[in-house]
PDB file of C-alpha atoms in Angstrom:
ATOM      1  CA  UNK N  49     124.961-119.159 -40.033  1.00 73.00           C
ATOM      2  CA  UNK N  50     125.457-120.946 -43.141  1.00 81.00           C
ATOM      3  CA  UNK N  51     125.733-119.414 -46.485  1.00 92.00           C
ATOM      4  CA  UNK N  52     122.442-118.500 -48.453  1.00 93.00           C
ATOM      5  CA  UNK N  53     123.059-120.731 -51.456  1.00 92.00           C
ATOM      6  CA  UNK N  54     124.065-123.452 -48.915  1.00 93.00           C
ATOM      7  CA  UNK N  55     120.978-123.487 -47.141  1.00 94.00           C
ATOM      8  CA  UNK N  56     118.830-123.532 -50.392  1.00 93.00           C
ATOM      9  CA  UNK N  57     120.850-126.417 -51.861  1.00 92.00           C
ATOM     10  CA  UNK N  58     120.387-128.050 -48.244  1.00 92.00           C
ATOM     11  CA  UNK N  59     116.428-127.584 -48.083  1.00 91.00           C
ATOM     12  CA  UNK N  60     114.731-130.992 -49.145  1.00 91.00           C
ATOM     13  CA  UNK N  61     111.185-132.405 -48.194  1.00 92.00           C
ATOM     14  CA  UNK N  62     111.731-134.222 -44.724  1.00 92.00           C
ATOM     15  CA  UNK N  63     109.248-136.978 -43.664  1.00 90.00           C
ATOM     16  CA  UNK N  64     111.246-138.409 -40.873  1.00 92.00           C
ATOM     17  CA  UNK N  65     111.887-136.325 -37.688  1.00 94.00           C
ATOM     18  CA  UNK N  66     113.480-136.544 -34.120  1.00 94.00           C
ATOM     19  CA  UNK N  67     111.354-136.020 -31.206  1.00 93.00           C
ATOM     20  CA  UNK N  68     113.664-133.146 -29.948  1.00 96.00           C
ATOM     21  CA  UNK N  69     111.802-129.886 -29.693  1.00 97.00           C
ATOM     22  CA  UNK N  70     112.828-126.740 -31.599  1.00 98.00           C
ATOM     23  CA  UNK N  71     113.637-124.259 -29.468  1.00 98.00           C
ATOM     24  CA  UNK N  72     111.672-121.071 -28.468  1.00 97.00           C
ATOM     25  CA  UNK N  73     113.791-118.469 -29.963  1.00 98.00           C
ATOM     26  CA  UNK N  74     114.814-120.565 -33.156  1.00 98.00           C
ATOM     27  CA  UNK N  75     111.088-121.127 -33.916  1.00 98.00           C
ATOM     28  CA  UNK N  76     110.797-117.317 -33.338  1.00 98.00           C
ATOM     29  CA  UNK N  77     113.416-116.401 -35.691  1.00 98.00           C
ATOM     30  CA  UNK N  78     112.269-118.472 -38.592  1.00 98.00           C
ATOM     31  CA  UNK N  79     108.621-117.296 -38.151  1.00 98.00           C
ATOM     32  CA  UNK N  80     110.425-113.947 -38.295  1.00 98.00           C
ATOM     33  CA  UNK N  81     111.878-114.728 -41.561  1.00 97.00           C
ATOM     34  CA  UNK N  82     108.631-115.865 -42.966  1.00 98.00           C
ATOM     35  CA  UNK N  83     106.824-112.246 -42.173  1.00 98.00           C
ATOM     36  CA  UNK N  84     109.887-110.726 -44.448  1.00 97.00           C
ATOM     37  CA  UNK N  85     108.536-111.997 -47.251  1.00 96.00           C
ATOM     38  CA  UNK N  86     107.265-109.509 -50.408  1.00 94.00           C
ATOM     39  CA  UNK N  87     103.495-109.557 -50.648  1.00 91.00           C
ATOM     40  CA  UNK N  88     101.274-107.463 -53.129  1.00 85.00           C
ATOM     41  CA  UNK N  89     100.947-103.940 -51.880  1.00 85.00           C
ATOM     42  CA  UNK N  90     102.892-104.794 -48.865  1.00 90.00           C
ATOM     43  CA  UNK N  91      99.382-106.503 -47.613  1.00 88.00           C
ATOM     44  CA  UNK N  92     100.791-109.090 -45.341  1.00 92.00           C
ATOM     45  CA  UNK N  93      97.786-111.416 -45.606  1.00 92.00           C
ATOM     46  CA  UNK N  94      99.456-114.184 -43.737  1.00 96.00           C
ATOM     47  CA  UNK N  95      98.584-115.741 -40.112  1.00 97.00           C
ATOM     48  CA  UNK N  96     100.597-118.568 -39.183  1.00 98.00           C
ATOM     49  CA  UNK N  97      98.915-121.443 -36.263  1.00 98.00           C
ATOM     50  CA  UNK N  98     101.919-122.961 -34.608  1.00 98.00           C
ATOM     51  CA  UNK N  99     100.615-126.726 -33.315  1.00 98.00           C
ATOM     52  CA  UNK N 100     102.742-127.871 -30.653  1.00 97.00           C
ATOM     53  CA  UNK N 101     100.032-129.547 -28.389  1.00 97.00           C
ATOM     54  CA  UNK N 102     100.204-133.403 -28.663  1.00 96.00           C
ATOM     55  CA  UNK N 103      96.421-134.003 -29.161  1.00 97.00           C
ATOM     56  CA  UNK N 104      95.683-131.367 -31.587  1.00 97.00           C
ATOM     57  CA  UNK N 105      98.737-132.952 -33.845  1.00 96.00           C
ATOM     58  CA  UNK N 106      97.654-136.366 -33.321  1.00 95.00           C
ATOM     59  CA  UNK N 107      94.142-135.279 -34.468  1.00 96.00           C
ATOM     60  CA  UNK N 108      95.702-133.443 -37.253  1.00 96.00           C
ATOM     61  CA  UNK N 109      97.500-136.486 -38.350  1.00 93.00           C
ATOM     62  CA  UNK N 110      93.939-138.480 -38.387  1.00 94.00           C
ATOM     63  CA  UNK N 111      92.575-136.080 -40.691  1.00 95.00           C
ATOM     64  CA  UNK N 112      95.773-136.200 -42.733  1.00 93.00           C
ATOM     65  CA  UNK N 113      95.399-139.972 -43.111  1.00 92.00           C
ATOM     66  CA  UNK N 114      91.786-139.286 -44.101  1.00 93.00           C
ATOM     67  CA  UNK N 115      92.700-137.097 -46.909  1.00 93.00           C
ATOM     68  CA  UNK N 116      95.202-139.249 -48.245  1.00 90.00           C
ATOM     69  CA  UNK N 117      92.369-141.896 -48.625  1.00 91.00           C
ATOM     70  CA  UNK N 118      90.058-139.425 -50.048  1.00 92.00           C
ATOM     71  CA  UNK N 119      92.395-138.610 -52.526  1.00 89.00           C
ATOM     72  CA  UNK N 120      93.783-141.821 -53.526  1.00 86.00           C
ATOM     73  CA  UNK N 121      90.399-143.486 -53.500  1.00 84.00           C
ATOM     74  CA  UNK N 122      91.647-145.400 -50.344  1.00 75.00           C
ATOM     75  CA  UNK N 123      95.048-146.587 -52.161  1.00 61.00           C
ATOM     76  CA  UNK N 124      97.989-146.663 -49.825  1.00 51.00           C
ATOM     77  CA  UNK N 125      99.454-143.440 -49.847  1.00 51.00           C
ATOM     78  CA  UNK N 126     103.093-145.494 -49.812  1.00 47.00           C
ATOM     79  CA  UNK N 127     102.060-146.919 -53.718  1.00 42.00           C
ATOM     80  CA  UNK N 128     101.189-143.507 -55.200  1.00 45.00           C
ATOM     81  CA  UNK N 129     104.162-141.728 -54.381  1.00 46.00           C
ATOM     82  CA  UNK N 130     102.542-139.341 -51.941  1.00 48.00           C
ATOM     83  CA  UNK N 131     104.056-138.559 -48.297  1.00 52.00           C
ATOM     84  CA  UNK N 132     104.720-141.780 -46.653  1.00 54.00           C
ATOM     85  CA  UNK N 133     102.565-143.097 -44.263  1.00 53.00           C
ATOM     86  CA  UNK N 134     104.522-143.545 -41.423  1.00 59.00           C
ATOM     87  CA  UNK N 135     104.581-139.522 -41.722  1.00 69.00           C
ATOM     88  CA  UNK N 136     100.479-138.745 -40.997  1.00 64.00           C
ATOM     89  CA  UNK N 137     100.415-141.970 -38.837  1.00 69.00           C
ATOM     90  CA  UNK N 138     102.768-140.440 -36.512  1.00 86.00           C
ATOM     91  CA  UNK N 139     102.142-136.805 -36.812  1.00 92.00           C
ATOM     92  CA  UNK N 140     102.005-136.077 -32.974  1.00 94.00           C
ATOM     93  CA  UNK N 141     105.365-137.075 -32.693  1.00 94.00           C
ATOM     94  CA  UNK N 142     106.747-134.043 -35.461  1.00 95.00           C
ATOM     95  CA  UNK N 143     107.738-131.112 -32.891  1.00 96.00           C
ATOM     96  CA  UNK N 144     105.847-128.657 -34.956  1.00 97.00           C
ATOM     97  CA  UNK N 145     103.246-128.300 -37.405  1.00 97.00           C
ATOM     98  CA  UNK N 146     102.666-125.052 -39.338  1.00 98.00           C
ATOM     99  CA  UNK N 147      99.445-124.035 -40.822  1.00 98.00           C
ATOM    100  CA  UNK N 148      99.755-120.886 -43.335  1.00 97.00           C
ATOM    101  CA  UNK N 149      96.420-119.049 -43.603  1.00 96.00           C
ATOM    102  CA  UNK N 150      95.863-116.262 -46.233  1.00 94.00           C
ATOM    103  CA  UNK N 151      93.233-113.308 -46.040  1.00 91.00           C
ATOM    104  CA  UNK N 152      90.466-113.435 -48.064  1.00 86.00           C
ATOM    105  CA  UNK N 153      90.097-110.251 -49.455  1.00 75.00           C
ATOM    106  CA  UNK N 154      88.168-109.137 -52.431  1.00 70.00           C
ATOM    107  CA  UNK N 155      90.400-109.694 -55.657  1.00 63.00           C
ATOM    108  CA  UNK N 156      90.230-108.159 -58.834  1.00 64.00           C
ATOM    109  CA  UNK N 157      91.688-110.880 -61.317  1.00 62.00           C
ATOM    110  CA  UNK N 158      92.594-114.464 -60.993  1.00 59.00           C
ATOM    111  CA  UNK N 159      92.604-116.529 -57.460  1.00 62.00           C
ATOM    112  CA  UNK N 160      96.210-117.131 -58.178  1.00 64.00           C
ATOM    113  CA  UNK N 161      97.360-113.762 -56.912  1.00 69.00           C
ATOM    114  CA  UNK N 162      96.520-114.815 -53.268  1.00 74.00           C
ATOM    115  CA  UNK N 163      98.848-117.687 -53.598  1.00 81.00           C
ATOM    116  CA  UNK N 164     101.434-115.187 -54.471  1.00 84.00           C
ATOM    117  CA  UNK N 165     100.950-113.137 -51.770  1.00 85.00           C
ATOM    118  CA  UNK N 166     101.394-116.471 -49.249  1.00 92.00           C
ATOM    119  CA  UNK N 167     103.652-118.790 -50.895  1.00 95.00           C
ATOM    120  CA  UNK N 168     106.765-116.493 -50.645  1.00 96.00           C
ATOM    121  CA  UNK N 169     106.323-116.596 -46.764  1.00 97.00           C
ATOM    122  CA  UNK N 170     106.038-120.264 -46.802  1.00 97.00           C
ATOM    123  CA  UNK N 171     109.326-120.539 -48.808  1.00 97.00           C
ATOM    124  CA  UNK N 172     110.916-117.899 -46.347  1.00 97.00           C
ATOM    125  CA  UNK N 173     110.056-120.300 -43.388  1.00 98.00           C
ATOM    126  CA  UNK N 174     111.515-123.740 -45.121  1.00 97.00           C
ATOM    127  CA  UNK N 175     114.584-122.021 -46.247  1.00 97.00           C
ATOM    128  CA  UNK N 176     115.042-120.145 -42.469  1.00 97.00           C
ATOM    129  CA  UNK N 177     114.474-123.593 -40.927  1.00 98.00           C
ATOM    130  CA  UNK N 178     116.821-125.092 -42.955  1.00 97.00           C
ATOM    131  CA  UNK N 179     119.565-122.328 -42.173  1.00 96.00           C
ATOM    132  CA  UNK N 180     118.815-123.807 -38.505  1.00 97.00           C
ATOM    133  CA  UNK N 181     119.372-127.476 -39.565  1.00 96.00           C
ATOM    134  CA  UNK N 182     115.408-128.045 -39.516  1.00 97.00           C
ATOM    135  CA  UNK N 183     113.836-130.301 -42.059  1.00 96.00           C
ATOM    136  CA  UNK N 184     110.242-129.204 -43.616  1.00 96.00           C
ATOM    137  CA  UNK N 185     107.877-130.307 -46.181  1.00 94.00           C
ATOM    138  CA  UNK N 186     104.916-128.171 -47.453  1.00 95.00           C
ATOM    139  CA  UNK N 187     101.821-130.261 -47.575  1.00 94.00           C
ATOM    140  CA  UNK N 188      98.339-129.621 -49.279  1.00 93.00           C
ATOM    141  CA  UNK N 189      96.801-133.166 -49.001  1.00 92.00           C
ATOM    142  CA  UNK N 190      94.847-132.014 -45.783  1.00 94.00           C
ATOM    143  CA  UNK N 191      92.712-129.973 -47.979  1.00 94.00           C
ATOM    144  CA  UNK N 192      90.786-133.147 -48.847  1.00 95.00           C
ATOM    145  CA  UNK N 193      89.336-132.647 -45.289  1.00 96.00           C
ATOM    146  CA  UNK N 194      89.661-128.949 -45.265  1.00 96.00           C
ATOM    147  CA  UNK N 195      86.277-128.377 -43.314  1.00 97.00           C
ATOM    148  CA  UNK N 196      86.945-130.793 -40.460  1.00 97.00           C
ATOM    149  CA  UNK N 197      90.787-129.246 -40.607  1.00 98.00           C
ATOM    150  CA  UNK N 198      89.329-125.943 -40.521  1.00 98.00           C
ATOM    151  CA  UNK N 199      86.990-126.679 -37.430  1.00 98.00           C
ATOM    152  CA  UNK N 200      89.898-128.440 -35.547  1.00 98.00           C
ATOM    153  CA  UNK N 201      91.982-124.989 -35.739  1.00 98.00           C
ATOM    154  CA  UNK N 202      89.115-122.653 -35.236  1.00 98.00           C
ATOM    155  CA  UNK N 203      89.727-121.130 -38.859  1.00 97.00           C
ATOM    156  CA  UNK N 204      87.704-118.005 -39.550  1.00 97.00           C
ATOM    157  CA  UNK N 205      85.420-118.015 -42.891  1.00 94.00           C
ATOM    158  CA  UNK N 206      87.652-114.619 -43.746  1.00 92.00           C
ATOM    159  CA  UNK N 207      90.922-116.828 -44.085  1.00 95.00           C
ATOM    160  CA  UNK N 208      92.044-119.819 -46.002  1.00 94.00           C
ATOM    161  CA  UNK N 209      94.453-122.355 -45.382  1.00 96.00           C
ATOM    162  CA  UNK N 210      96.926-122.738 -48.124  1.00 94.00           C
ATOM    163  CA  UNK N 211      99.711-124.659 -46.925  1.00 95.00           C
ATOM    164  CA  UNK N 212     100.944-126.907 -43.630  1.00 97.00           C
ATOM    165  CA  UNK N 213     104.683-127.628 -42.849  1.00 96.00           C
ATOM    166  CA  UNK N 214     105.616-130.329 -40.422  1.00 96.00           C
ATOM    167  CA  UNK N 215     109.118-128.899 -38.801  1.00 97.00           C
ATOM    168  CA  UNK N 216     111.950-130.807 -37.042  1.00 96.00           C
ATOM    169  CA  UNK N 217     115.220-131.947 -37.008  1.00 97.00           C
ATOM    170  CA  UNK N 218     115.818-134.519 -39.467  1.00 95.00           C
ATOM    171  CA  UNK N 219     116.146-138.424 -38.386  1.00 93.00           C
ATOM    172  CA  UNK N 220     117.281-141.131 -40.153  1.00 92.00           C
ATOM    173  CA  UNK N 221     117.066-141.931 -42.933  1.00 90.00           C
ATOM    174  CA  UNK N 222     116.319-138.301 -43.678  1.00 91.00           C
ATOM    175  CA  UNK N 223     118.947-135.763 -43.944  1.00 92.00           C
ATOM    176  CA  UNK N 224     119.060-131.884 -45.655  1.00 93.00           C
ATOM    177  CA  UNK N 225     120.818-131.856 -48.911  1.00 90.00           C
ATOM    178  CA  UNK N 226     121.390-134.151 -51.761  1.00 84.00           C
ATOM    179  CA  UNK N 227     118.204-133.777 -53.563  1.00 85.00           C
ATOM    180  CA  UNK N 228     118.539-133.974 -57.263  1.00 90.00           C
ATOM    181  CA  UNK N 229     117.334-131.302 -59.356  1.00 90.00           C
ATOM    182  CA  UNK N 230     117.272-130.828 -63.316  1.00 93.00           C
ATOM    183  CA  UNK N 231     120.379-128.292 -64.866  1.00 93.00           C
ATOM    184  CA  UNK N 232     119.285-125.019 -65.273  1.00 93.00           C
ATOM    185  CA  UNK N 233     119.808-124.949 -68.957  1.00 92.00           C
ATOM    186  CA  UNK N 234     116.783-127.878 -68.960  1.00 93.00           C
ATOM    187  CA  UNK N 235     114.036-125.673 -67.643  1.00 94.00           C
ATOM    188  CA  UNK N 236     115.013-122.124 -68.681  1.00 94.00           C
ATOM    189  CA  UNK N 237     114.539-120.198 -71.651  1.00 94.00           C
ATOM    190  CA  UNK N 238     115.773-116.933 -72.679  1.00 93.00           C
ATOM    191  CA  UNK N 239     113.246-114.263 -74.336  1.00 94.00           C
ATOM    192  CA  UNK N 240     110.567-116.526 -75.702  1.00 95.00           C
ATOM    193  CA  UNK N 241     109.375-120.613 -74.887  1.00 95.00           C
ATOM    194  CA  UNK N 242     111.992-122.926 -76.513  1.00 92.00           C
ATOM    195  CA  UNK N 243     114.579-120.486 -76.947  1.00 93.00           C
ATOM    196  CA  UNK N 244     118.072-121.828 -75.032  1.00 90.00           C
ATOM    197  CA  UNK N 245     120.876-119.945 -74.164  1.00 80.00           C
ATOM    198  CA  UNK N 246     123.535-119.774 -77.307  1.00 66.00           C
TER     199      UNK N 246
END
């Protein structure tokens, strides 16, 4: 396996995928990595819906396109900087789609607590995929058609869908690695907002 920090540097949002299937043992290892994430009180409030059926993925693509239209007021996604239209228009060709769900338990405090117990699992999944040379991206656009997606996937009322991640080996022009990032010094303060390192 590659060095952890090499994996972190290689991860980037992927929009073009080869149709090559992800081997079952590799997918299992990626999902197992997701379950190793931390969560509040070790509640492990996650469920993962792995979509491989072509018809389910095709319908998901239709809902994704409709969600883009609702979000942009009918404007083409390609002109708004959102996910490229070819991605949502060919979602049935993406080898795997994973919907990450979180339990709706009674919270005492901000709803952001719920995200704190699910997004680490999503990041673990994405890093584990990158370690295997598999591209991903975290998408939430589909939430503009939340009820329709929940009906498609049979989501119970006591669970929330939080993120969807397509997974597959990158196809040209996509690749892993090479994404630009701001330097640490530009985004980091010490002890108080605005305090740069001496």
